[in-house]
Every structure is written in C-alpha cells, then in structure tokens.
Coordinates of C-alpha atoms in Angstrom, one line a residue:
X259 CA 0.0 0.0 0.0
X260 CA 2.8 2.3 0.7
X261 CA 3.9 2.3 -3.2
X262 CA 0.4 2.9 -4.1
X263 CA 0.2 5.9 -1.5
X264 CA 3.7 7.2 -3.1
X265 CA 2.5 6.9 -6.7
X266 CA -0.8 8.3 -6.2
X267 CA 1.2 11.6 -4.5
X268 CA 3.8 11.5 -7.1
X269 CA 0.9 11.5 -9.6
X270 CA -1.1 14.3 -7.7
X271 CA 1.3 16.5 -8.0
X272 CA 2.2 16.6 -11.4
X273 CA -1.9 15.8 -12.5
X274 CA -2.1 19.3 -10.3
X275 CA 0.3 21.1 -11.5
X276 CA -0.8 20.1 -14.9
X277 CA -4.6 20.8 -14.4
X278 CA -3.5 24.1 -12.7
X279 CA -1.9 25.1 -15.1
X280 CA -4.9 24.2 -18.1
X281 CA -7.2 25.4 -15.2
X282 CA -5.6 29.2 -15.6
X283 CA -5.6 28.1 -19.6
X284 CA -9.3 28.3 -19.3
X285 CA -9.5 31.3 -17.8
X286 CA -6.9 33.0 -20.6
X287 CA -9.2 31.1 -23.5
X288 CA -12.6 32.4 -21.9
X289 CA -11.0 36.0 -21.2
X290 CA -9.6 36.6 -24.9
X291 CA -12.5 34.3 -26.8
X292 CA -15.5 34.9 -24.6
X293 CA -18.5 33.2 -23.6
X294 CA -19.7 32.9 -27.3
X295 CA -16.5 31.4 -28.5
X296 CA -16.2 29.0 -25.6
X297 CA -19.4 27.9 -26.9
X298 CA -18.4 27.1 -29.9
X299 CA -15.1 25.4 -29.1
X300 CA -17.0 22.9 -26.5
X301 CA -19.2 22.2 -29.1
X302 CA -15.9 21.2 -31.8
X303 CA -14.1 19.7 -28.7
X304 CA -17.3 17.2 -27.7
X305 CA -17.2 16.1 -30.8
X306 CA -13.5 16.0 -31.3
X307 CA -13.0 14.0 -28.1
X308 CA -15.4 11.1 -29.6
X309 CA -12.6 10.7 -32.4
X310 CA -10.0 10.9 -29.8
X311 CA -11.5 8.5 -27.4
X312 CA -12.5 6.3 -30.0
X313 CA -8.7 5.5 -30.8
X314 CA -7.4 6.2 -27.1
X315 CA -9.3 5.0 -24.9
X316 CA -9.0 0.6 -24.8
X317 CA -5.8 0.3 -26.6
X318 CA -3.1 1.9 -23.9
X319 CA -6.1 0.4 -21.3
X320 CA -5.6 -3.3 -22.4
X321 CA -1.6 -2.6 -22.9
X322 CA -1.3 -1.2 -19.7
X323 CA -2.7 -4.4 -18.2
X324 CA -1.1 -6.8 -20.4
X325 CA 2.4 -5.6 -19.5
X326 CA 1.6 -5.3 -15.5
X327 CA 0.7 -9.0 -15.7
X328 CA 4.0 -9.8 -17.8
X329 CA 2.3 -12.8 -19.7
X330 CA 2.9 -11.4 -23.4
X331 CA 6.0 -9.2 -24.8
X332 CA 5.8 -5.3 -24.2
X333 CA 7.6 -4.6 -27.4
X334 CA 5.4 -7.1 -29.7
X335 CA 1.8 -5.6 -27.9
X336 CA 3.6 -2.1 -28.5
X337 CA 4.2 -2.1 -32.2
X338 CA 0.4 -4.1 -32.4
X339 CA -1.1 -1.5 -30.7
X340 CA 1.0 1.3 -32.6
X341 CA -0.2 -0.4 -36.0
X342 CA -3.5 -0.4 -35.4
X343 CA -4.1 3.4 -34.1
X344 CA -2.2 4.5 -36.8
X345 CA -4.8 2.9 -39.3
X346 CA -7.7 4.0 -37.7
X347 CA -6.2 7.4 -36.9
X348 CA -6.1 7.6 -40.6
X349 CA -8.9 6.4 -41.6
X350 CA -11.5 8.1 -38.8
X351 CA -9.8 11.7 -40.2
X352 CA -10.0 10.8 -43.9
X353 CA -14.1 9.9 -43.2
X354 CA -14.0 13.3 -41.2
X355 CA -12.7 15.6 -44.0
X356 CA -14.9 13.4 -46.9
X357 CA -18.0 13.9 -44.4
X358 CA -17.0 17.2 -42.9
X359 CA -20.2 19.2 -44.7
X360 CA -23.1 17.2 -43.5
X361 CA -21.7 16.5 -40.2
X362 CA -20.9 20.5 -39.9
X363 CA -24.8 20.6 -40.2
X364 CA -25.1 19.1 -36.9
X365 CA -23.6 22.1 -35.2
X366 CA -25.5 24.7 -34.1
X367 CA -22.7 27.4 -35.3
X368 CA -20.7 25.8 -38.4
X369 CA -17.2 27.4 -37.3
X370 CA -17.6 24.6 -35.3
X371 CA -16.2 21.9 -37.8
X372 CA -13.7 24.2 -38.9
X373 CA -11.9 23.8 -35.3
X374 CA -12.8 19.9 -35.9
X375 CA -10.9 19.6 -39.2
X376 CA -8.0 21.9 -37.8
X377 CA -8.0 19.4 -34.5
X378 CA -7.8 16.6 -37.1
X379 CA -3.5 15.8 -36.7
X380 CA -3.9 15.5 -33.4
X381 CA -5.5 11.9 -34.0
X382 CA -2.2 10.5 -35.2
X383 CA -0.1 12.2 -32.7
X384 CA -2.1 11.2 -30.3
X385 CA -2.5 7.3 -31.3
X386 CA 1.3 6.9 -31.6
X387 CA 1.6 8.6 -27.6
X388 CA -1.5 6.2 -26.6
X389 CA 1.1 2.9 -27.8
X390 CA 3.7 3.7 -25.9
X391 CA 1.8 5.8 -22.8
X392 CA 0.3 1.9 -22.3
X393 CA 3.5 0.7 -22.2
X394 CA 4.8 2.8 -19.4
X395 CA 1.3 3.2 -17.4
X396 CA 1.7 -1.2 -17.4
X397 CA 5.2 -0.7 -16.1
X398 CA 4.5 1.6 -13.5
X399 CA 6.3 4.2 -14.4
X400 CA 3.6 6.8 -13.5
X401 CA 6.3 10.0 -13.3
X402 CA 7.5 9.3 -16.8
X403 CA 3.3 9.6 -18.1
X404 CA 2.8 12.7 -15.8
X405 CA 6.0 14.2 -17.2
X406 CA 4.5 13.6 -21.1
X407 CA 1.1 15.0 -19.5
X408 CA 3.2 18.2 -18.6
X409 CA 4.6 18.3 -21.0
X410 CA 1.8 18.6 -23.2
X411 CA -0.4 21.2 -21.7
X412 CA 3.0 23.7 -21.5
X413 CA 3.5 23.2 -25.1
X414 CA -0.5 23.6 -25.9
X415 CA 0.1 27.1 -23.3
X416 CA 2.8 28.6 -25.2
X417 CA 1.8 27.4 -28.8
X418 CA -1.6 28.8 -28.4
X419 CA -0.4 32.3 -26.8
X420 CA 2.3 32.3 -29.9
X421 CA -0.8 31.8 -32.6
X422 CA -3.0 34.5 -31.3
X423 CA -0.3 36.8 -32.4
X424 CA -0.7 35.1 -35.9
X425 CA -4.1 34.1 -37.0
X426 CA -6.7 36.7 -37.1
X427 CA -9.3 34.0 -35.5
X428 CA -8.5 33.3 -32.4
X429 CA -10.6 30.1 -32.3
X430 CA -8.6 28.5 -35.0
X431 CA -5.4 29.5 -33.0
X432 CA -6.8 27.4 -30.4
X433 CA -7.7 23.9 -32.7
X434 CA -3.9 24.5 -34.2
X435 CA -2.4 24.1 -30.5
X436 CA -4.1 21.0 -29.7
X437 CA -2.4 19.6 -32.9
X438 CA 0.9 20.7 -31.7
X439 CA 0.8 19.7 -28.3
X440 CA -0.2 16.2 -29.4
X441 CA 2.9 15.9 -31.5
X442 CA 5.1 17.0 -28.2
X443 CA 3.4 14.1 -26.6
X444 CA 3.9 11.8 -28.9
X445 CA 7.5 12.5 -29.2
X446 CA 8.2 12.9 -25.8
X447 CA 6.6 9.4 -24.8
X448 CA 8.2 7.8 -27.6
X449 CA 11.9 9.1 -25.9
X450 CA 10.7 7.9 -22.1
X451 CA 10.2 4.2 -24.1
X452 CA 13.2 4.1 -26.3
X453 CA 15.5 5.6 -24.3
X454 CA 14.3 4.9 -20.5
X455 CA 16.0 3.0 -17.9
X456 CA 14.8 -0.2 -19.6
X457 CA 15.6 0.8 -23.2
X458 CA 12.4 -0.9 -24.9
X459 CA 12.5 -1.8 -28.1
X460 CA 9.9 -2.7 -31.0
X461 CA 9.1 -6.3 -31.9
X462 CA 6.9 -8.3 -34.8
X463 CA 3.6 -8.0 -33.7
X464 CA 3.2 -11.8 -34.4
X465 CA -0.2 -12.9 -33.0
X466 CA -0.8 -10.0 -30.7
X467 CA -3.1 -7.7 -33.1
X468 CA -6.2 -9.9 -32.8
X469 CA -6.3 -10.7 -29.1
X470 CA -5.5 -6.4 -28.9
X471 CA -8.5 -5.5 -30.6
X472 CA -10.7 -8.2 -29.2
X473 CA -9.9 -7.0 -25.3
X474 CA -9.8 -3.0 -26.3
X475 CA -13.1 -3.3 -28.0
X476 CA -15.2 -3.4 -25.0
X477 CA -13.7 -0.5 -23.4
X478 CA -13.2 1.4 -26.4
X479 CA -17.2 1.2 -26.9
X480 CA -17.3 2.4 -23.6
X481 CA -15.2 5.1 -23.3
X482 CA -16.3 6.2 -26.9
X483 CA -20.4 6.1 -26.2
X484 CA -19.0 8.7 -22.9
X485 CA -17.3 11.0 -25.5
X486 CA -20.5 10.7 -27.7
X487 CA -22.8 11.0 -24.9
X488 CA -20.7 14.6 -24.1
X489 CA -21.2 15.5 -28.1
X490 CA -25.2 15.0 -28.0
X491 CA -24.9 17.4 -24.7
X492 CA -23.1 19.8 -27.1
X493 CA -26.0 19.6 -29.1
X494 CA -28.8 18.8 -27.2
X495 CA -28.6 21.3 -24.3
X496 CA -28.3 24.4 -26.6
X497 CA -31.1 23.0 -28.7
X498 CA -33.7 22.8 -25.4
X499 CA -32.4 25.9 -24.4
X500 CA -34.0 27.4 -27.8
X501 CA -37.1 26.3 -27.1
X502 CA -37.5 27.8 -24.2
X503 CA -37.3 31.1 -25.7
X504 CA -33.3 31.6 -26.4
X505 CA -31.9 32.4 -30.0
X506 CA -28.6 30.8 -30.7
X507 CA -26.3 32.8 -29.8
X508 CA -27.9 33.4 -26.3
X509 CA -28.4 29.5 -25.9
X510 CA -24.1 29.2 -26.7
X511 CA -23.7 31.9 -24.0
X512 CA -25.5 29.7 -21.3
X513 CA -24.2 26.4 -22.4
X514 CA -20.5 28.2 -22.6
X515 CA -20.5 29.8 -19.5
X516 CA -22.3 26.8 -17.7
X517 CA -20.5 23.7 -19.5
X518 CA -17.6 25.4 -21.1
X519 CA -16.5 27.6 -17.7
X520 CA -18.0 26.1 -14.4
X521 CA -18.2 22.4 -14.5
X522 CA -14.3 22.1 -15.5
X523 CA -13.7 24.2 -12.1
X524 CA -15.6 20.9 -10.1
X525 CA -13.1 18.4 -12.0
X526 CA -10.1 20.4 -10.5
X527 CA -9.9 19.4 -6.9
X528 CA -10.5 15.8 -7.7
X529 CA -7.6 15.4 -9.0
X530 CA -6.4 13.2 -6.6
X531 CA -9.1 10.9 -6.8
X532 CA -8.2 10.9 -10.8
X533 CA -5.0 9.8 -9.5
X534 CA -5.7 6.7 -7.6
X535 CA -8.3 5.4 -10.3
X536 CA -5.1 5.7 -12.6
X537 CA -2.8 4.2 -10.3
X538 CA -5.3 1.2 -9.3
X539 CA -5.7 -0.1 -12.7
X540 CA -2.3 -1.9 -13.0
X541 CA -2.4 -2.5 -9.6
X542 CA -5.7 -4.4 -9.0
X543 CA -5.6 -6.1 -12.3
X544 CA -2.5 -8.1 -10.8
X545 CA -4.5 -8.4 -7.6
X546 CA -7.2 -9.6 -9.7
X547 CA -5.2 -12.0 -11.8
X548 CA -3.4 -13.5 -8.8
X549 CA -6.8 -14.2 -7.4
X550 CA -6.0 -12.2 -4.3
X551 CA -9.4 -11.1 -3.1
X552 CA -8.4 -10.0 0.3
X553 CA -5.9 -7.4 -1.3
X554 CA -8.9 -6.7 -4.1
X555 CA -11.1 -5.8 -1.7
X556 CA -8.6 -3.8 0.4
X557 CA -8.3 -1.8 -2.4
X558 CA -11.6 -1.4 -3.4
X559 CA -13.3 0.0 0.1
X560 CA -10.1 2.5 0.7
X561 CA -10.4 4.3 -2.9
X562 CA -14.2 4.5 -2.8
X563 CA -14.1 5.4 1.0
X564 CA -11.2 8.0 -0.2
X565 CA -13.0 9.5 -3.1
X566 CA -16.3 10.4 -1.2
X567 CA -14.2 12.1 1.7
X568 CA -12.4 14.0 -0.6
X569 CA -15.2 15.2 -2.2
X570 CA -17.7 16.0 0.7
X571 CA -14.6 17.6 2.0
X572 CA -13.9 20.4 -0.8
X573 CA -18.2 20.6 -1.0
X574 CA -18.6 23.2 1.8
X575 CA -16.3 25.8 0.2
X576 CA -17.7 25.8 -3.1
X577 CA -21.0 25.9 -2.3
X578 CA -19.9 29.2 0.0
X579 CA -17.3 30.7 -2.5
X580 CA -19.8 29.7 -5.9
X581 CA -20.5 33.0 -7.0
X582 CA -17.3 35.1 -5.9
X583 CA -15.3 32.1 -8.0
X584 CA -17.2 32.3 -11.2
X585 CA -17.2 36.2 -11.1
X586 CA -13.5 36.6 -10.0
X587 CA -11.9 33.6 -12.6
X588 CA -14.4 34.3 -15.7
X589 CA -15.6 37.6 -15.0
X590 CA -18.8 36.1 -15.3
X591 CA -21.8 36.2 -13.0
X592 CA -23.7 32.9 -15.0
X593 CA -20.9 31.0 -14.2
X594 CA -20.4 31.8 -10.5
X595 CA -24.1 31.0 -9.9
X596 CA -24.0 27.5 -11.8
X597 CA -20.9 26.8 -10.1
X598 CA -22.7 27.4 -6.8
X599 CA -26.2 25.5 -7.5
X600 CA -24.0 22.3 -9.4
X601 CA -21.4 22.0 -6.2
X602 CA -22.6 18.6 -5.2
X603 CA -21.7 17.4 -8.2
X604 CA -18.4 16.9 -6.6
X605 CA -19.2 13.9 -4.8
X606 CA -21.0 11.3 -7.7
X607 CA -18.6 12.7 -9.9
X608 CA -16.1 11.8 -7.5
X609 CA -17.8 7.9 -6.6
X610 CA -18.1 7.1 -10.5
X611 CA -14.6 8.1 -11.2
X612 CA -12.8 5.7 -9.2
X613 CA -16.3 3.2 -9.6
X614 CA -15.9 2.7 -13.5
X615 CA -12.0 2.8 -13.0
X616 CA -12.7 -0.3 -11.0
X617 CA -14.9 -2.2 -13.2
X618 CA -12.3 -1.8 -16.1
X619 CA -9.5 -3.4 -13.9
X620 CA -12.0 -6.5 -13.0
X621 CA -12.6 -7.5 -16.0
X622 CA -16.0 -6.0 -16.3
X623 CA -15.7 -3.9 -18.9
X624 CA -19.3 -4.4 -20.6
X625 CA -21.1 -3.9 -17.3
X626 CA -19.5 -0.6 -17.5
X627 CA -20.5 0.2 -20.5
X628 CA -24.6 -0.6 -19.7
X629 CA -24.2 0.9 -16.6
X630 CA -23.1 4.3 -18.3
X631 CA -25.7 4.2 -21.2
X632 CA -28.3 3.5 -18.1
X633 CA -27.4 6.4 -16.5
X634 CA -27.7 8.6 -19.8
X635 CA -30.8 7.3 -20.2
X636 CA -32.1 8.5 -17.4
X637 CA -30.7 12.0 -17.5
X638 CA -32.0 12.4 -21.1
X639 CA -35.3 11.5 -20.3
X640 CA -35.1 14.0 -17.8
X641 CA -34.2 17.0 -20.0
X642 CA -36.6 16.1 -22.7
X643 CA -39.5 15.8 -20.3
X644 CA -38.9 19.8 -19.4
X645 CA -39.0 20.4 -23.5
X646 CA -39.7 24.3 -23.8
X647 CA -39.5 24.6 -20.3
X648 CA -36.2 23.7 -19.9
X649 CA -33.1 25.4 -18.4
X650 CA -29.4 24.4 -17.0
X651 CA -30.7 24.1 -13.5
X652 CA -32.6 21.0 -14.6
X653 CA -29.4 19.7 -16.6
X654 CA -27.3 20.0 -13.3
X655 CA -30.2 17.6 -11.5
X656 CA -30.4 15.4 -14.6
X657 CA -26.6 14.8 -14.5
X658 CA -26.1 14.1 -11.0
X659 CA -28.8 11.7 -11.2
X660 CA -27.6 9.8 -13.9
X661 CA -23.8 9.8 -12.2
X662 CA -25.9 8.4 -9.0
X663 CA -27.6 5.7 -11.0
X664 CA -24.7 4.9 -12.7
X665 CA -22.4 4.8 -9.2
X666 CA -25.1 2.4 -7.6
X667 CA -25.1 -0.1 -10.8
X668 CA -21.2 0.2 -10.7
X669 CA -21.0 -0.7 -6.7
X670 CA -23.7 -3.6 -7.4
X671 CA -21.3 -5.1 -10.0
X672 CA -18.3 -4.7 -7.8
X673 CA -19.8 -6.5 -4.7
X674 CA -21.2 -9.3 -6.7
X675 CA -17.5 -9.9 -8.1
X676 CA -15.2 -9.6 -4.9
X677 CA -17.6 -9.4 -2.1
X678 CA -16.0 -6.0 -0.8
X679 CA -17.8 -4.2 2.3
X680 CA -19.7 -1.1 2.0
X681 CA -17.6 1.0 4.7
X682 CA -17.7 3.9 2.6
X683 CA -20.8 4.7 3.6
X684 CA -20.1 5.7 7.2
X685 CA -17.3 8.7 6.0
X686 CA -19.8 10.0 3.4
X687 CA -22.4 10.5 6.3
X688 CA -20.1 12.1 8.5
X689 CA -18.8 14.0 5.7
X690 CA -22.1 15.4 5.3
X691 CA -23.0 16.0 8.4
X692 CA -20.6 18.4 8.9
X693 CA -20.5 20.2 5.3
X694 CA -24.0 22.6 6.8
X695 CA -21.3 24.0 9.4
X696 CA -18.6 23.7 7.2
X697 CA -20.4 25.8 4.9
X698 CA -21.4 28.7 7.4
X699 CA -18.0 28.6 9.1
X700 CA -16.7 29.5 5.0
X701 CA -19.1 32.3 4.2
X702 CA -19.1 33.9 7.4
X703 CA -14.9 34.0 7.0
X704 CA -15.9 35.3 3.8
X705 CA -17.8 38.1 4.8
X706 CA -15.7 39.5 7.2
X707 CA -12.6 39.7 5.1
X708 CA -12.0 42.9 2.8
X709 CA -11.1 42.5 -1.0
X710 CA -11.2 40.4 -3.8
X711 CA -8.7 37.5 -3.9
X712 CA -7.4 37.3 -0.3
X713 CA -11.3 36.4 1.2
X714 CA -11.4 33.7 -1.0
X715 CA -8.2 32.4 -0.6
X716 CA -8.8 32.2 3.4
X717 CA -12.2 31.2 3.0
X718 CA -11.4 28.6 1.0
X719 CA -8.6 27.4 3.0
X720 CA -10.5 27.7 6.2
X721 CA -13.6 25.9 4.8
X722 CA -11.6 22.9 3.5
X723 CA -9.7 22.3 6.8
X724 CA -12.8 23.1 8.9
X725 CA -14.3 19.9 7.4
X726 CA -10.9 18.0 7.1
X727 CA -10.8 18.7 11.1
X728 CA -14.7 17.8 11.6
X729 CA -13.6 14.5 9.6
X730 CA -11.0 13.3 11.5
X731 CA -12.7 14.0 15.1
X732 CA -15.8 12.0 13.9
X733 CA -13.5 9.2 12.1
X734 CA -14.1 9.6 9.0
X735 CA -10.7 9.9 8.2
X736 CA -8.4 7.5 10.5
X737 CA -4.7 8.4 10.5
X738 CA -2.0 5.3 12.2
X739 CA 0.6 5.7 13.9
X740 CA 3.6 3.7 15.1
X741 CA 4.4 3.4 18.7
X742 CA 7.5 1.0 19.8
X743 CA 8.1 0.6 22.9
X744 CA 10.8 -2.1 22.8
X745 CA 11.7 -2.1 19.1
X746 CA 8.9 -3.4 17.7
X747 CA 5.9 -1.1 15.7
X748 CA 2.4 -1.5 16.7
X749 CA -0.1 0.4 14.3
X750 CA -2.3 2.3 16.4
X751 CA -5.6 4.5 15.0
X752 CA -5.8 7.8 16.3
X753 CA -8.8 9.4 17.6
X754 CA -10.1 5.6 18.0
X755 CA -12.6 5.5 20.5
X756 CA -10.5 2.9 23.2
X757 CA -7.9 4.6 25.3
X758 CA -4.4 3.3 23.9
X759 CA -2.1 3.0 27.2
X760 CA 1.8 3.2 26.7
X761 CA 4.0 1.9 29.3
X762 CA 7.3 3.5 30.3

C-alpha cells in the first residue's frame, strides 16, 4: 500500500500542476474568446474527443494491463497496438474531412467543424503517444506519463499564446495548439520508451493484433459512447435551451459559461481521486489475476471510502465561495451561480470516477459500458420531459442523477464480483453531516474579510480544513501511527474511541 500511497502523491502533484496550469488556460481562452467562443469550441471539442476516445481509450487500457501482468511481450503488444491506431487514426480523419459538410450541419454554429478539421493531426499524434503511454502506465512508471502530460499542456500554453499573435481567428489558434501539443506528446513518450532505464525496443507483432482489438473493443465502446454522450450534450442542451425562448447565440452563452467555464472548475480538486483510479488499474488487475481477493477488496473500500471524503470535504467551500469564484476567474456572474447550484456534483462525480475505474481493472468492462448508457438514459429523459421549459438548473439535476444511477449499478457489480464491504458509507455521512457548518463557518470568513482574492483564498482554505478537522474528530478519516516501545511497531488508529495505554 505504501507504493500505491507514493505513486498516487507522485501522480497528484504533477496531475495538479498540470490541471493548474490548463485550469488558468481556461480562464486565458474564456477572457480573450468569450462566452460565445467557448461555446463554440466545447461544441468542436465534444465532438473532437469522440474521435479521440475512439482511438485512445482501450488500446493503452488493455496494454497497460497486459504488461503489469507480464504474460505477453511489451515490445510485440507495442508495435500491435501502434499499428493499429495509426490505421484507424487515418482512416476516422479521412471519413471526417470526406464527411465534414453534412456533419458540420449538426452544429449549431458551423465554425464549429472548422476547429474539428483543424483538431484533425492530433488523431495521429495522439495514437502513436496512446502505444507507448500503455506501455509505461503497465510498467508503472507513472512520473514518466505525468511528465508527457506536462509536457503537453506547456506546449498547448505557449503554442496557443504564440498563434493569437498570428491568425486573425483566435478560435482557430486554439484547434492549431491541440495539434501541436499532441505531436510533443507523442515525441516525448516515444523518448521515455526508447530511451528509459529499460531501453524498450519494438518487436513483430506476431499474434498479438487480434487478441489487442478483441480485449480494447469493449472498453473502447465504452469510453467512446462517454465521449458521444458529451457531443449530444453539445447539441442537445443548446437546442432545449431554444425552445424555451433563447436564440442561438444566447443559448451558446448559457451552455459556454455553464458547460464550457463552471463544470471544469468541479473536476479540479478531484484530481487526486483521478490519480488513484489511474494508479489502481495496473495494480488491481494483478490483484485480480493472482486471485488475491483480500488485497482486491482492500483496495476497493479504501479508494471508494477516499474519493467520497475527498469530495464532501472540498463541498462546503464551493458551495460558499460559488459566486465570488465564477465572477472573479471568468468575470462572469452565470458561471459563479451554476458553479454554486452544481457543487454537489463533486461527490457522484467523485464515486463514479474511481467506480468505472474499478470495473475496467475487473474484467468488467461491458457492465461498464450498460451501466453508463443506463445512467444517460435517465438524465436524457429528464431534459426532454422539461422540452420548452427547460433550463441548465434541470441539466445539473439530470446529470447528477444519472452519475448516481450509474455509481449504484457500478457498486452492485463490484460487490457481486469480490464481495468487498460497504464501509464507505459511514465517512460520506459524516462528511455530510458536517458540510452545513462547514459551509457557514466558509461564508461567514468570507464576509468579514476585505477585497477580492485574499477572502477567497482564506475562506477557502478555512472551509476545506474546517471539514478536514470535523472528519477526523468523527472518524471519518483514521490516520495510524507507530508506537514502539521495545523495538517493535504496533499500528495504532488515532482518535479511536479505546484509550491506547503506553508503558514507560
């Protein structure tokens, strides 16, 4: 457990620092395009990550797992893997440009498609970093990925400030960095595997193609039907928002500064629980392989246990500190007051994270994918049912549901393959008990400090560790620690509820 604990730190950090820094992106991209061009570019980047995820998603998935197990050849699953997204890399953009005028139509603004075709390169780049990333994320070597990762986003920063000094749209600017930054990637991943510690090298990819596509399938479907769930949300949202009154470029404003500005703000402090569902999936596939069910299961009630805490931890503050984010990061009052109302989105976006992450590693890869479509069911039927009356609040509800439904399915599944105990249960209930306090304890320090930035800042920071404290007290979070008296450690819980006497 302690090299999980080290890797999932290691991998906070730089996931942090990384989503930090594409955090402060956003802000630069909504400040110099605006609410109507965020629109737009959510709208071309729904529909661009359905292409991406289409050729990303299984294949550095089943390598990963394939190489932590150490039953087939790294190199030969490598060059399989690298031969087959380079096909469909091509082929997917040649059906894209040959297609590009009726599916344009889709879009509610056609500028849209022009980001799309511009977006197009990154499809190769990015299948050649997806062989390799597998590769490494099998291995272990989670620093090396994060490194690529950080790569990535600094080169997508700098490209994109470079272009807006060059192209007159600023839009396009933005579809030309991706494109770049995917080639970094792919470059730098290909160094970490050719010229790493271990020196891999590329072998005939004799018999490993079929078995590759046969195992990546599933999860491929899944993870692609999640990407093309997001792309009928680019469409479908803006489209109810027109019949209940809004012309087109109004409905882009709400779905921009809603979709496009606040709900990437709730994905930032979960980071860490990104983290661990990355670092579990070599991990528990080998428990899962070895049959170890006691180590499975370990795992299992400790992520789920730490992704609710996490989340009902960071709750209180952004339900206090909503509207004085949105306004003070965007400049935007819509956003502040979505951000505020969709706050408890934190937590079953948090639980289905780590949840799906979990199915994937067990072999379970198709209940994943019904349990997903289940829950988009639901929220669409939602949405549709408020046709002409609709408006984001009712998205917000309709999503959380469907992550709720979805999170329950995934848990059912789970339990019926290891058997694991529901002990995560007892930290979300504390968790929640304490957020109402929490929550008042945050906007009264809010109120009584002067400015802009600094009355967040505290706030924030007092709200977090008001409900990290309450945690703790009421044991939902248990810290050990080693006491030996003659040499030998003993792991005792702190703030457990017997007395722990130590002899002198």
């Amino acid at each position: 457990m302690r090299s999980i604990t080290k890797a999932v730190m290691t991998l906070t950090a730089f996931t942090f620092a990384e989503r930090t820094l594409g955090f402060l992106f956003k802000i630069y991209l909504s400040r110099e395009i605006g609410a109507v061009g965020m629109g737009i570019y959510s709208v071309a980047l729904s529909f661009f990550f359905v292409l991406m995820t289409l050729l990303t998603s299984g294949i550095p998935l089943v390598v990963s797992k394939l190489t932590a197990t150490g039953k087939t050849n790294s190199g030969a699953v490598c060059s399989a893997a690298l031969i087959f997204e380079l096909i469909t890399a091509i082929s997917v953009s040649a059906v894209v440009l040959v297609f590009r005028k009726p599916i344009g139509a889709l879009f509610a603004d056609s500028a849209s498609m022009t980001l799309v075709v511009i977006m197009l390169p990154a499809l190769v780049f990015s299948g050649v970093y997806s062989a390799f990333r597998g590769v490494l994320w099998g291995e272990k070597r989670f620093t090396s990925v994060s490194v690529v990762e950080l790569i990535e986003q600094i080169a997508r920063i700098v490209c994109c400030v470079v272009l807006f000094h060059v192209f007159d749209s600023k839009t396009n600017a933005v579809a030309l960095s991706m494109s770049i930054a995917c080639l970094v990637s792919a470059a730098a991943c290909a160094l970490f595997y050719f010229c790493g510690k271990r020196g891999h090298k590329l072998f005939r990819p004799k018999g490993q193609l079929k078995p590759l596509i046969a195992t990546s399938l599933p999860i491929t479907l899944s993870r692609t039907t999640s990407s093309i769930n997001n792309y009928i949300i680019a469409i479908a949202m803006p489209f109810l928002l027109m019949t209940s009154g809004l012309n087109s470029e109004q409905s882009m404003y709400v779905f921009g500064s809603c979709v496009g500005m606040a709900l990437p703000l709730l994905y930032l402090p979960i980071t860490v629980v990104g983290s661990l569902a990355f670092v579990m999936i070599p991990t528990l596939s080998e428990a899962y392989a070895a049959g170890d069910k006691k180590s499975m299961c370990r795992q299992i009630e400790s992520a789920l246990s730490f992704s609710v805490v996490v989340a009902a931890i960071i709750l209180p503050a952004y339900i206090a500190l909503g509207n004085p984010l949105g306004t003070f990061i965007y400049n935007n009052t819509d956003a502040g007051v979505f951000l505020k109302k969709s706050a408890w989105l934190l937590l079953p976006l948090s639980f289905e994270n780590i949840a799906s992450s979990m199915l994937n590693s067990l072999d379970l890869e198709k209940k994943s994918l019904i349990n997903y479509l289940i829950g988009a069911v639901f929220m669409y039927v939602i949405c549709f049912s408020f046709y002409s009356r609709f408006d984001m609040d009712i998205f917000m509800i309709a999503f959380g549901a469907s992550l709720i439904l979805s999170s329950i399915l995934d848990v059912i599944d789970i339990k019926r393959r290891t058997g694991f105990k529901l002990t995560f249960f007892k930290p979300l209930f504390i968790c929640l008990a304490a957020a109402y306090p929490a929550w008042l304890f945050t906007d009264y320090v809010y109120s009584i400090i002067p400015g802009n930035v600094l009355p967040i800042i505290i706030a924030g920071i007092g709200g977090v560790s008001f409900s990290a404290l309450a945690a703790v007290i009421f044991g939902a979070i248990e810290f050990d620690v080693n006491i030996s008296p003659r040499g030998k450690k003993k792991r005792r819980k702190l703030f457990a509820k017997k007395k722990i006497k130590v002899r002198s």
